[in-house]
CSV table of C-alpha atoms and ligand atoms in Angstrom, one decimal:
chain,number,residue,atom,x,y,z
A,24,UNK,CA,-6.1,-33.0,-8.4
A,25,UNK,CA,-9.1,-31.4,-7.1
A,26,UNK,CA,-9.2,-27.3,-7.2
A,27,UNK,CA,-9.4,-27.6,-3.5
A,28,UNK,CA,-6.3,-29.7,-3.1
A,29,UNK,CA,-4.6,-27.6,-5.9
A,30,UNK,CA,-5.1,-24.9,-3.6
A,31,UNK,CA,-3.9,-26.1,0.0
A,32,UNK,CA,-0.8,-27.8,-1.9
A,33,UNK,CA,0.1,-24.1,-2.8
A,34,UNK,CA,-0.9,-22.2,0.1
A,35,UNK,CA,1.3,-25.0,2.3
A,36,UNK,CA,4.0,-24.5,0.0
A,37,UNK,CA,3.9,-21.2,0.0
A,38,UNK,CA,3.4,-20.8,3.7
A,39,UNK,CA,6.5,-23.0,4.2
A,40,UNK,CA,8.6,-20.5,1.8
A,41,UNK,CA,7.8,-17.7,4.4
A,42,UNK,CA,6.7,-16.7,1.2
A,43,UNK,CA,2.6,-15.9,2.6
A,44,UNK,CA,1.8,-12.2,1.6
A,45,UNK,CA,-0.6,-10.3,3.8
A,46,UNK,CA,-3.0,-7.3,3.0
A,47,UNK,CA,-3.0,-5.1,6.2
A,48,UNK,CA,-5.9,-3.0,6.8
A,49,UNK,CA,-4.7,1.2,6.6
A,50,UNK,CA,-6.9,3.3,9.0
A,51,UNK,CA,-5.3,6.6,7.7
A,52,UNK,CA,-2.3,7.3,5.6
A,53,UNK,CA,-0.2,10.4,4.2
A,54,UNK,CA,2.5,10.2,2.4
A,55,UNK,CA,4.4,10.3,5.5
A,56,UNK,CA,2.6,8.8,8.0
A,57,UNK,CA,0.7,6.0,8.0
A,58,UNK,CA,-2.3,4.4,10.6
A,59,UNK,CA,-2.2,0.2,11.3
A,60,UNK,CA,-3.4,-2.1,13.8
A,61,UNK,CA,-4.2,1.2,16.2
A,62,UNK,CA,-0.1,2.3,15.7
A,63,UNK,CA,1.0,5.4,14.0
A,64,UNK,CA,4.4,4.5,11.5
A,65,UNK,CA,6.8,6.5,9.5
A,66,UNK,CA,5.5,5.6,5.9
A,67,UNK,CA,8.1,4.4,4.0
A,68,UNK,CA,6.5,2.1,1.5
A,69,UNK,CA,4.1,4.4,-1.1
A,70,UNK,CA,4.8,5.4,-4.5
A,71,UNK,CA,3.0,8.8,-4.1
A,72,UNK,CA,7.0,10.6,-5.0
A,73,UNK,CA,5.8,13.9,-5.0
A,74,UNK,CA,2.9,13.5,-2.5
A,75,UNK,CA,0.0,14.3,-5.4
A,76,UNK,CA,-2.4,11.5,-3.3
A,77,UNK,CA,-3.1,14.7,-0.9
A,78,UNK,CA,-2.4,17.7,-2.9
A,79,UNK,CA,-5.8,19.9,-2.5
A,80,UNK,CA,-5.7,21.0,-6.3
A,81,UNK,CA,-6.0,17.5,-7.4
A,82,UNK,CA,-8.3,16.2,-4.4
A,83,UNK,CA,-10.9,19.5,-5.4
A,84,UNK,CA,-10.8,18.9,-9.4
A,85,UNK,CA,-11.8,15.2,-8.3
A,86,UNK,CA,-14.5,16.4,-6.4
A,87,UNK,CA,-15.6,19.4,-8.7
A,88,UNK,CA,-15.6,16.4,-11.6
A,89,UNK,CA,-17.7,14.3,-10.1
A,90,UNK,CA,-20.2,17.3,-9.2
A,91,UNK,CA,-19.8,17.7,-12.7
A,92,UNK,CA,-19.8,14.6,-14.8
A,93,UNK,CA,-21.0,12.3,-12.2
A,94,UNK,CA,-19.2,9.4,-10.3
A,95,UNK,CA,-18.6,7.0,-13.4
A,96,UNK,CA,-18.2,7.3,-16.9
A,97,UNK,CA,-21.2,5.0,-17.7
A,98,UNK,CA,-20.0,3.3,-20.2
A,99,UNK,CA,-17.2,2.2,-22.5
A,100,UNK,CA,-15.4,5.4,-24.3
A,101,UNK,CA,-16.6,3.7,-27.4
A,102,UNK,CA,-20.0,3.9,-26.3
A,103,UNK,CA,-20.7,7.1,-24.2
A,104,UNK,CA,-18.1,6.8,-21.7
A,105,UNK,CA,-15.5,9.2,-23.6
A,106,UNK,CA,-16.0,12.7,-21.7
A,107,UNK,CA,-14.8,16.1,-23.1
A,108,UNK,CA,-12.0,15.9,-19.6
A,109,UNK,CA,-10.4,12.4,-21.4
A,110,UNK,CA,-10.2,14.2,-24.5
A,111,UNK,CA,-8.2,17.2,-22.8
A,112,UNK,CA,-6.1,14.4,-20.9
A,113,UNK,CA,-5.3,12.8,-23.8
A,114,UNK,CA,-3.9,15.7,-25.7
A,115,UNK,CA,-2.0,17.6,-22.6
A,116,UNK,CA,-0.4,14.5,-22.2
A,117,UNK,CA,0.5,13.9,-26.4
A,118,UNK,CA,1.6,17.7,-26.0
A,119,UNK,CA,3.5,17.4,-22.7
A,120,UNK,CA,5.8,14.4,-23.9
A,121,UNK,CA,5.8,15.2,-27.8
A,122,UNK,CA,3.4,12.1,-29.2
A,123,UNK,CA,0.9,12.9,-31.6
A,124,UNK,CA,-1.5,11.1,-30.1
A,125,UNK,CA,-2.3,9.8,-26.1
A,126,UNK,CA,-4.8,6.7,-25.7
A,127,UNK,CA,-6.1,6.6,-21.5
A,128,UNK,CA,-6.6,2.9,-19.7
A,129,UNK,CA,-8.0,2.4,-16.4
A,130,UNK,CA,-4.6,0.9,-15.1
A,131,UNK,CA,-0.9,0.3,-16.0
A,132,UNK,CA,-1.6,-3.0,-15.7
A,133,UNK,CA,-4.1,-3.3,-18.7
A,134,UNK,CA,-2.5,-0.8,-20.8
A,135,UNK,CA,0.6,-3.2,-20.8
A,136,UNK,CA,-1.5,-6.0,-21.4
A,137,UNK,CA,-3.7,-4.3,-24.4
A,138,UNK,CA,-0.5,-2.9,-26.1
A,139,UNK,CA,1.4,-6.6,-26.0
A,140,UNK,CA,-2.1,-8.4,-26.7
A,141,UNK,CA,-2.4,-6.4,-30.1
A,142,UNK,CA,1.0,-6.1,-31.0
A,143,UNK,CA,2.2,-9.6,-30.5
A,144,UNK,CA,1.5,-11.9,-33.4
A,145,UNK,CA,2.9,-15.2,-35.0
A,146,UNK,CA,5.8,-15.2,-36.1
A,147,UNK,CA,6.6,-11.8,-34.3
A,148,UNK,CA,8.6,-11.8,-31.1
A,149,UNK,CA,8.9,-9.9,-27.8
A,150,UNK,CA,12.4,-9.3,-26.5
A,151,UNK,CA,11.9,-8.3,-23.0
A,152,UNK,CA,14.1,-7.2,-20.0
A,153,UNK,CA,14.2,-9.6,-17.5
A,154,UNK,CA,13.1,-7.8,-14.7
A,155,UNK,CA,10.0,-6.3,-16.5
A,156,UNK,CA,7.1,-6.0,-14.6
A,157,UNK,CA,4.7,-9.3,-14.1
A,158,UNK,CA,2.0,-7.3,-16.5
A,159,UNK,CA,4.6,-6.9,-19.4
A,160,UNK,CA,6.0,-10.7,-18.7
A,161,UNK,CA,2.9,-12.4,-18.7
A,162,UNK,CA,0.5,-10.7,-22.2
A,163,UNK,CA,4.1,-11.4,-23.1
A,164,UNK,CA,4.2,-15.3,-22.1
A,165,UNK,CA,0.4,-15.5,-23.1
A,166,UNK,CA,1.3,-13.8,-26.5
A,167,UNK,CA,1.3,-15.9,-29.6
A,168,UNK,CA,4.6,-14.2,-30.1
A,169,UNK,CA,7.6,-15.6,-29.0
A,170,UNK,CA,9.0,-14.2,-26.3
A,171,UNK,CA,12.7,-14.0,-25.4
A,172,UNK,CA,14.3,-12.2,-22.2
A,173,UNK,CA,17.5,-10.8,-22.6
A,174,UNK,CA,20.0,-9.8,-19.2
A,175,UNK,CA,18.8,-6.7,-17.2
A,176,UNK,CA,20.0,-3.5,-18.6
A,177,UNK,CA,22.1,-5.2,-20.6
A,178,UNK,CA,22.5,-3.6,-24.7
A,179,UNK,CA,24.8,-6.4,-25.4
A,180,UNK,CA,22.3,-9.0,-24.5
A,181,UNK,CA,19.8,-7.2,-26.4
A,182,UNK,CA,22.0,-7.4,-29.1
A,183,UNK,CA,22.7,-11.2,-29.3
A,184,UNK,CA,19.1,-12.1,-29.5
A,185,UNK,CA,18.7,-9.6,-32.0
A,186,UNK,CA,21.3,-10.6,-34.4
A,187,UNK,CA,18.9,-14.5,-34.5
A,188,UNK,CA,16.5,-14.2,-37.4
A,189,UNK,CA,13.2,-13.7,-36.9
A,190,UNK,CA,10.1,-13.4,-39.7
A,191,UNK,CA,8.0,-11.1,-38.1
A,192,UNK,CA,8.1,-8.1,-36.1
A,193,UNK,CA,10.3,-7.5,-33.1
A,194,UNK,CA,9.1,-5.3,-30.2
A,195,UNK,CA,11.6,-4.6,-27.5
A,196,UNK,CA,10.2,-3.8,-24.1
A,197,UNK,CA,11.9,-2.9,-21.0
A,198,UNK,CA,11.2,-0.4,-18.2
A,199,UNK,CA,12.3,3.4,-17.3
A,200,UNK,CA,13.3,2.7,-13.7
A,201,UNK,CA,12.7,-0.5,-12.4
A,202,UNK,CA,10.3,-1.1,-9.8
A,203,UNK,CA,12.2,-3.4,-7.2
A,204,UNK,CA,15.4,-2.6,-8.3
A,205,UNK,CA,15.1,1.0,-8.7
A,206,UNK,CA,17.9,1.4,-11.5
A,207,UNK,CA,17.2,2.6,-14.3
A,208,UNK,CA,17.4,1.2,-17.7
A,209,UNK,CA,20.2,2.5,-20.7
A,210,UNK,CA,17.4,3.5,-22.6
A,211,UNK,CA,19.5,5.4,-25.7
A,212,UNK,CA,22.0,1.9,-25.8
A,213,UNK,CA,18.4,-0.5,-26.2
A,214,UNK,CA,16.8,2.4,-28.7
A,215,UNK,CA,19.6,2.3,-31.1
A,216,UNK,CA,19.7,-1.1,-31.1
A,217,UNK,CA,16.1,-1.9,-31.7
A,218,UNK,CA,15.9,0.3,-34.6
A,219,UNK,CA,18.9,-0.6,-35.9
A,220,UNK,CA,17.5,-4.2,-36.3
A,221,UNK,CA,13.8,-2.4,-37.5
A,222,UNK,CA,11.9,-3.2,-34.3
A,223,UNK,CA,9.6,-1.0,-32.0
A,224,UNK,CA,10.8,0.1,-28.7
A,225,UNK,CA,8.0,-0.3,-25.7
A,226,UNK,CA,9.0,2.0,-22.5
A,227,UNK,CA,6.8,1.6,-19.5
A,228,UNK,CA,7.5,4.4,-17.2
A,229,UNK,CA,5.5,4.1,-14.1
A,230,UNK,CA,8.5,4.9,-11.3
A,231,UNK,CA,9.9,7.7,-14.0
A,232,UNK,CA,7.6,9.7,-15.2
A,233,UNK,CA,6.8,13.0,-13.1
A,234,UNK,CA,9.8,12.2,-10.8
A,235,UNK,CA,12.8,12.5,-13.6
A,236,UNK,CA,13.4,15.0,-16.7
A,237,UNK,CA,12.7,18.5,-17.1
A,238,UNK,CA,8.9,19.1,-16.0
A,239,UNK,CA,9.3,15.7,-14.7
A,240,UNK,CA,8.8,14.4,-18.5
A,241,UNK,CA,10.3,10.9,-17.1
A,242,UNK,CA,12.9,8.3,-17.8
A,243,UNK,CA,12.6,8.6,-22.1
A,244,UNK,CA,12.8,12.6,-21.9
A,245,UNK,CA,15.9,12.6,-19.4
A,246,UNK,CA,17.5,10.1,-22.0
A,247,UNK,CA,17.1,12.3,-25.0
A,248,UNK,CA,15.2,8.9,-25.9
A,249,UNK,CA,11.9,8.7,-28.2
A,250,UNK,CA,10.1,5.3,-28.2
A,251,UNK,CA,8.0,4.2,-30.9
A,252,UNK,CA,5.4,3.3,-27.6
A,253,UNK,CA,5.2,4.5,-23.9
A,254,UNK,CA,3.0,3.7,-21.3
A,255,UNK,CA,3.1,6.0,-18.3
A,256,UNK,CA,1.0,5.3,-15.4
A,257,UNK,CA,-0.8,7.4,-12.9
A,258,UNK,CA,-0.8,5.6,-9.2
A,259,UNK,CA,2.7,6.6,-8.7
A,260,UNK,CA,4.0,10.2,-9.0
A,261,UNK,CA,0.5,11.4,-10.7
A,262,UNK,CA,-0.9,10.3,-7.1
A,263,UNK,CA,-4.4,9.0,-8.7
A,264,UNK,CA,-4.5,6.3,-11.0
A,265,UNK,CA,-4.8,4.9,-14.6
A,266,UNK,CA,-2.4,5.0,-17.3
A,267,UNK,CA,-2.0,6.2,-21.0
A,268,UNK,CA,-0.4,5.1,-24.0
A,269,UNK,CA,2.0,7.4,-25.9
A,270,UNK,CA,2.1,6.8,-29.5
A,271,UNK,CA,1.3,8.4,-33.4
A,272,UNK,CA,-1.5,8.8,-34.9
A,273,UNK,CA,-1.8,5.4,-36.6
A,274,UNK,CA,-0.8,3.4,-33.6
A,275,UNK,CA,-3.6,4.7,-31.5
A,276,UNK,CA,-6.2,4.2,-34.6
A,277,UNK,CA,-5.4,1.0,-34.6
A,278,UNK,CA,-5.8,0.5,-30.9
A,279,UNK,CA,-9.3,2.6,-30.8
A,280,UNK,CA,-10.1,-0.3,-33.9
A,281,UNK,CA,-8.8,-3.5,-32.0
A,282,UNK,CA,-8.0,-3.3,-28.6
A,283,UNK,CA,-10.8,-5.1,-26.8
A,284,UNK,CA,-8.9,-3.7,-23.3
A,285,UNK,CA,-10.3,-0.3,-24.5
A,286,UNK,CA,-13.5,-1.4,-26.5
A,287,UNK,CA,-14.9,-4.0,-23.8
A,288,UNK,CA,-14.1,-1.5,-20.8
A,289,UNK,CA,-15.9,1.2,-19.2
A,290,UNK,CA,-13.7,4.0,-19.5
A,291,UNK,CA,-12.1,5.7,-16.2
A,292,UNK,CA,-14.4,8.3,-14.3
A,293,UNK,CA,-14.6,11.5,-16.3
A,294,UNK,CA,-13.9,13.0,-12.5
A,295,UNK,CA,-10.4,11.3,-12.6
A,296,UNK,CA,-9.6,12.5,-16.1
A,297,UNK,CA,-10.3,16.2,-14.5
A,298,UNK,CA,-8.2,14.8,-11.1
A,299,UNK,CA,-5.7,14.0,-13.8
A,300,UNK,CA,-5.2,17.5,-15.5
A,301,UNK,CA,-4.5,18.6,-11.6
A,302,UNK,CA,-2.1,16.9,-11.2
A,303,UNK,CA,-0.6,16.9,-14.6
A,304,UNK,CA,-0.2,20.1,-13.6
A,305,UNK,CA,1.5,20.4,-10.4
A,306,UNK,CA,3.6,17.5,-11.8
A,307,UNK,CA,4.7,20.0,-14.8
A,308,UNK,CA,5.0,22.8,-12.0
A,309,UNK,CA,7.0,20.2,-9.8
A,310,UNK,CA,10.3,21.1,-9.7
A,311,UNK,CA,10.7,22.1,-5.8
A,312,UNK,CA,8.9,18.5,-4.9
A,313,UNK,CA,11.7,16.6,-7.3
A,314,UNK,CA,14.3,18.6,-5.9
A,315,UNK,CA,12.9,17.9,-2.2
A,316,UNK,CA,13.3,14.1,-3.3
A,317,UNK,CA,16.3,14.6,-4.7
A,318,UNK,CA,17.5,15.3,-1.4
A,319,UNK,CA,16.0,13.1,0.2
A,320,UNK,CA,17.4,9.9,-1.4
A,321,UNK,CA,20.8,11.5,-1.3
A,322,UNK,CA,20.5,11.9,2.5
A,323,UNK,CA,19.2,8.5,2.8
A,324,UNK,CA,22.2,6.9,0.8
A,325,UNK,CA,24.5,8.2,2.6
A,326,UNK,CA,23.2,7.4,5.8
A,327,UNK,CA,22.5,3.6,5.0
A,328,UNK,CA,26.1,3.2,3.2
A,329,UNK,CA,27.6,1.7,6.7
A,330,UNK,CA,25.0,-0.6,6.8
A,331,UNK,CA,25.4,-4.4,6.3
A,332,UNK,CA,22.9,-4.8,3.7
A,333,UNK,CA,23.8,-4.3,0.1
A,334,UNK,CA,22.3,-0.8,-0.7
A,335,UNK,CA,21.3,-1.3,-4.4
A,336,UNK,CA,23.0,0.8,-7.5
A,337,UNK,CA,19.8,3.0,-7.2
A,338,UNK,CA,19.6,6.8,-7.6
A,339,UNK,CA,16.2,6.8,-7.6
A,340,UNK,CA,13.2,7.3,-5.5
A,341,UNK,CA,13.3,3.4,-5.0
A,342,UNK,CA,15.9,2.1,-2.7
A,343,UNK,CA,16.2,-1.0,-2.1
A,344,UNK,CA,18.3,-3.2,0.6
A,345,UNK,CA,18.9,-6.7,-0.6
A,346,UNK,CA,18.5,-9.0,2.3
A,347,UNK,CA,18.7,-12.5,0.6
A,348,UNK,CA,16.3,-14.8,2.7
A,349,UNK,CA,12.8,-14.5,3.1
A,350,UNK,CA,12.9,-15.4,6.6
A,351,UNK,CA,15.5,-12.5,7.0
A,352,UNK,CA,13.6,-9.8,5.2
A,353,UNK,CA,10.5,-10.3,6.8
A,354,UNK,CA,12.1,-10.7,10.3
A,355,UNK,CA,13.5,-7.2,9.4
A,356,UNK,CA,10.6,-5.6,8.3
A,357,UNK,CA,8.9,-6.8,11.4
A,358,UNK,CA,11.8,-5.2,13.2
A,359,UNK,CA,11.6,-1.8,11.6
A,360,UNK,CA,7.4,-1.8,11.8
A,361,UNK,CA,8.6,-2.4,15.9
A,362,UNK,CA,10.9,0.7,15.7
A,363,UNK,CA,7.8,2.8,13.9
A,364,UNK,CA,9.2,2.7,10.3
A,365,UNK,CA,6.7,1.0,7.6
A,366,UNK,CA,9.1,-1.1,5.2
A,367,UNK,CA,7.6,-3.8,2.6
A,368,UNK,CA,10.0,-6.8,2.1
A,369,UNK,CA,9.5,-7.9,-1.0
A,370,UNK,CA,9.9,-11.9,-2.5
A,371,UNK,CA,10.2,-13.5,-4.9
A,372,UNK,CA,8.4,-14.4,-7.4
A,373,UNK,CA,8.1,-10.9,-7.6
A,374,UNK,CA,11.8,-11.2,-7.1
A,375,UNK,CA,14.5,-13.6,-7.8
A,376,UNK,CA,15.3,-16.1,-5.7
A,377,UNK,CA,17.6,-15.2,-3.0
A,378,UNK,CA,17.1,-11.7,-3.5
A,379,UNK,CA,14.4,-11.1,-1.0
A,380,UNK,CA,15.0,-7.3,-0.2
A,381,UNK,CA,13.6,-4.3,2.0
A,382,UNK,CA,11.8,-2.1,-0.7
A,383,UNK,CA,12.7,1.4,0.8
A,384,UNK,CA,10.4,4.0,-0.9
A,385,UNK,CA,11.3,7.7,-0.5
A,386,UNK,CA,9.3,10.7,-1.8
A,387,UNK,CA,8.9,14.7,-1.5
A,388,UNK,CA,6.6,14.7,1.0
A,389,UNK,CA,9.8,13.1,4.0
A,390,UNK,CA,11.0,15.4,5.7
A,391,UNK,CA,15.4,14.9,6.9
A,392,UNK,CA,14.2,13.2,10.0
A,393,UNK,CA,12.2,11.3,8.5
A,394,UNK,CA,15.3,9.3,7.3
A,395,UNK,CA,16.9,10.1,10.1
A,396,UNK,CA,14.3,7.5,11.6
A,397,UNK,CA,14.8,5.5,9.7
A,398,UNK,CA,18.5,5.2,9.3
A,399,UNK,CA,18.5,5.0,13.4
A,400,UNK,CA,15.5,1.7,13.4
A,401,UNK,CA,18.3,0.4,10.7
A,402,UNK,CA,21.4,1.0,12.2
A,403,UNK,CA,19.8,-0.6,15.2
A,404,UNK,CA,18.5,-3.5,13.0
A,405,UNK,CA,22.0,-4.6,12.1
A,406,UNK,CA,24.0,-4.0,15.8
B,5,PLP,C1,2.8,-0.2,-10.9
B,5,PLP,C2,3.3,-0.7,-12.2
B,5,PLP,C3,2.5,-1.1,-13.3
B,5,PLP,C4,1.0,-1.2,-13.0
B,5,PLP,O1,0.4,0.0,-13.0
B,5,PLP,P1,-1.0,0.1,-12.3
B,5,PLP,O2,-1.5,1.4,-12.8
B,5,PLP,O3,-0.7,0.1,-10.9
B,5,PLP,O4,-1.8,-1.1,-12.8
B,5,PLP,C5,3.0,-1.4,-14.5
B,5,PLP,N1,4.3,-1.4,-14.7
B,5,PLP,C6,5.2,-1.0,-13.7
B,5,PLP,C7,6.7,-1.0,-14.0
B,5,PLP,C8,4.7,-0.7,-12.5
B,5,PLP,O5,5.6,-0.4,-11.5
């Protein structure tokens, strides 16, 4: 088959699936509003939780960085890319989470990948939660480790594929607080186990960390919970981007040595490394905005209980309602974008099949009616 016919089989099929996925051009967004198509919605579907995206502090040290240090880094962080502003990153954030050391990546995505690319070797194996994010699943699938999924959130899952011998090294890998599902995972249950059987835990904490935990210190913190490895990421609650890698002193030797994700790649913008320290610290200073969304997702929950969807076991900022058919969930999120209310459905792969859902995002910056509009365009959905 030809590249070209490889390609129109796949689009058909996945046009037939309602599966087809669409990029939609934003004229303007806030965190609570956003500009389409020449229509004005209620913003339902960003992952800024505390509303960072827009804070001024952060917004001015971006600007004020790149006045400083320019509008690039200019080269790998191996090279000359590796700015005095990633070096004060890099130990606030060791500091702030109690790791000696803090390695930055330009991107959750390729942290994930670097850290299961160098871990994974023959004979080792990755035992991953199911419903880990494609970038974990897939270094995971590429890895020359064997990898084995064990049930979501599930200890004694964890536990039966533990207890099968293996000759190398076991990482365990699940997340904080799951991105479509919103739940979040027993992190002290999966910790105990792993080290019980002499493996390394990987957390990635990308919908946990600034929105959970005492100085929003995330998912691991609020757990009493100390992985050997975290990745937190910065394009949620952090409101920029990037990610780091939380870890000890030999750990992040060895991936300044051998990670070609870090050695081959110009290093982030010395200018979001300063954007970064911003809004590290109105994340640290947060407690009013995680309150705010505290409140928020209560209100919501209670509002959406009557409805006919299946409001998922989620008590955090991610709320999903599982619809079932693609046709379904799109047809609704059509229905709520009619009613003003911005809602992604989301399908599989990303999901399983079956469980197309509405994923409802909430953050600090909604204000009660907000929700209130969207409960109404809901309620009005389903009668
Ligand atoms: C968003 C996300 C990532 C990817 O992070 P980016 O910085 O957006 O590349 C990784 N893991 C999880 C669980 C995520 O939700």
């Amino acid at each position: 088959m030809s590249w070209q016919q490889r390609f129109r089989q796949a689009l058909d099929q996945r046009r037939a699936a309602d599966g087809w996925r669409q990029r939609r051009i934003i004229d303007e967004q806030t965190t609570r509003t956003l500009h389409s198509g020449g229509r004005c919605y209620h913003h339902f579907s960003s992952n800024d939780y505390l509303g960072l995206t827009r804070h001024p502090a952060v917004i001015a040290a971006w600007q004020q960085g790149a006045a400083l240090t320019g509008a690039g880094a200019g080269a790998s962080g191996h090279v000359t890319g590796y700015h005095r502003q990633h070096a004060d990153l890099e130990a606030q954030l060791a500091d702030w989470l109690g790791y000696e050391r803090a390695l930055l990546f330009i991107s959750g995505f390729a942290a994930n990948q670097a850290v299961i690319h160098l871990l994974g070797e023959k004979n080792d194996r990755i035992l991953a939660d199911k419903l880990s994010h494609a970038s974990l699943l897939d270094a995971a699938s590429h890895s020359p480790a064997q990898l084995r999924r064990f049930s979501h959130n599930a200890p004694e899952s964890l536990a039966t594929r533990l207890a099968s011998p293996c000759e190398g090294e076991t990482l365990v890998v699940t997340e904080g607080i799951f991105s479509m599902d919103g739940d979040s995972a027993p992190l002290a249950a999966l910790a105990q186990q792993t080290r019980q059987a002499g493996g390394w835990l990987l957390v990635d904490d990308a919908h946990g960390i600034g929105v959970v935990g005492e100085q929003g210190r995330g998912s691991c913190w609020q757990q009493g919970v100390r992985p050997e490895l975290q990745v937190i990421t910065f394009g949620k609650a952090f409101g920029v981007s990037g990610a780091a890698l939380l870890c000890d002193a030999d750990t992040a030797d060895y991936f300044l040595q051998f990670s070609r994700h870090l050695i081959y790649s110009t290093a982030m913008p010395a200018a979001q490394a300063f954007a970064l320290q911003a809004a590290l610290h109105e994340v640290q200073q947060g407690e009013a905005l995680r309150q705010r969304l505290q409140q928020n997702i209560r209100h919501f929950r209670r509002g959406a209980a009557s409805l006919p969807w299946q409001l998922m076991d989620s008590e955090s900022a991610i709320q999903p309602l599982l619809v079932g058919e693609n046709s379904e969930a799109v047809a609704l999120s059509a229905r709520l974008a009619e009613a003003g209310c911005w809602v992604s459905a989301i399908r599989p792969p990303t999901v399983p099949p079956g469980t197309a859902r509405l994923r409802i995002t909430l953050t600090a910056a909604h204000r009660p009616e907000d929700i209130d509009r969207l409960l109404e365009a809901l309620h009005d959905a389903a009668g």
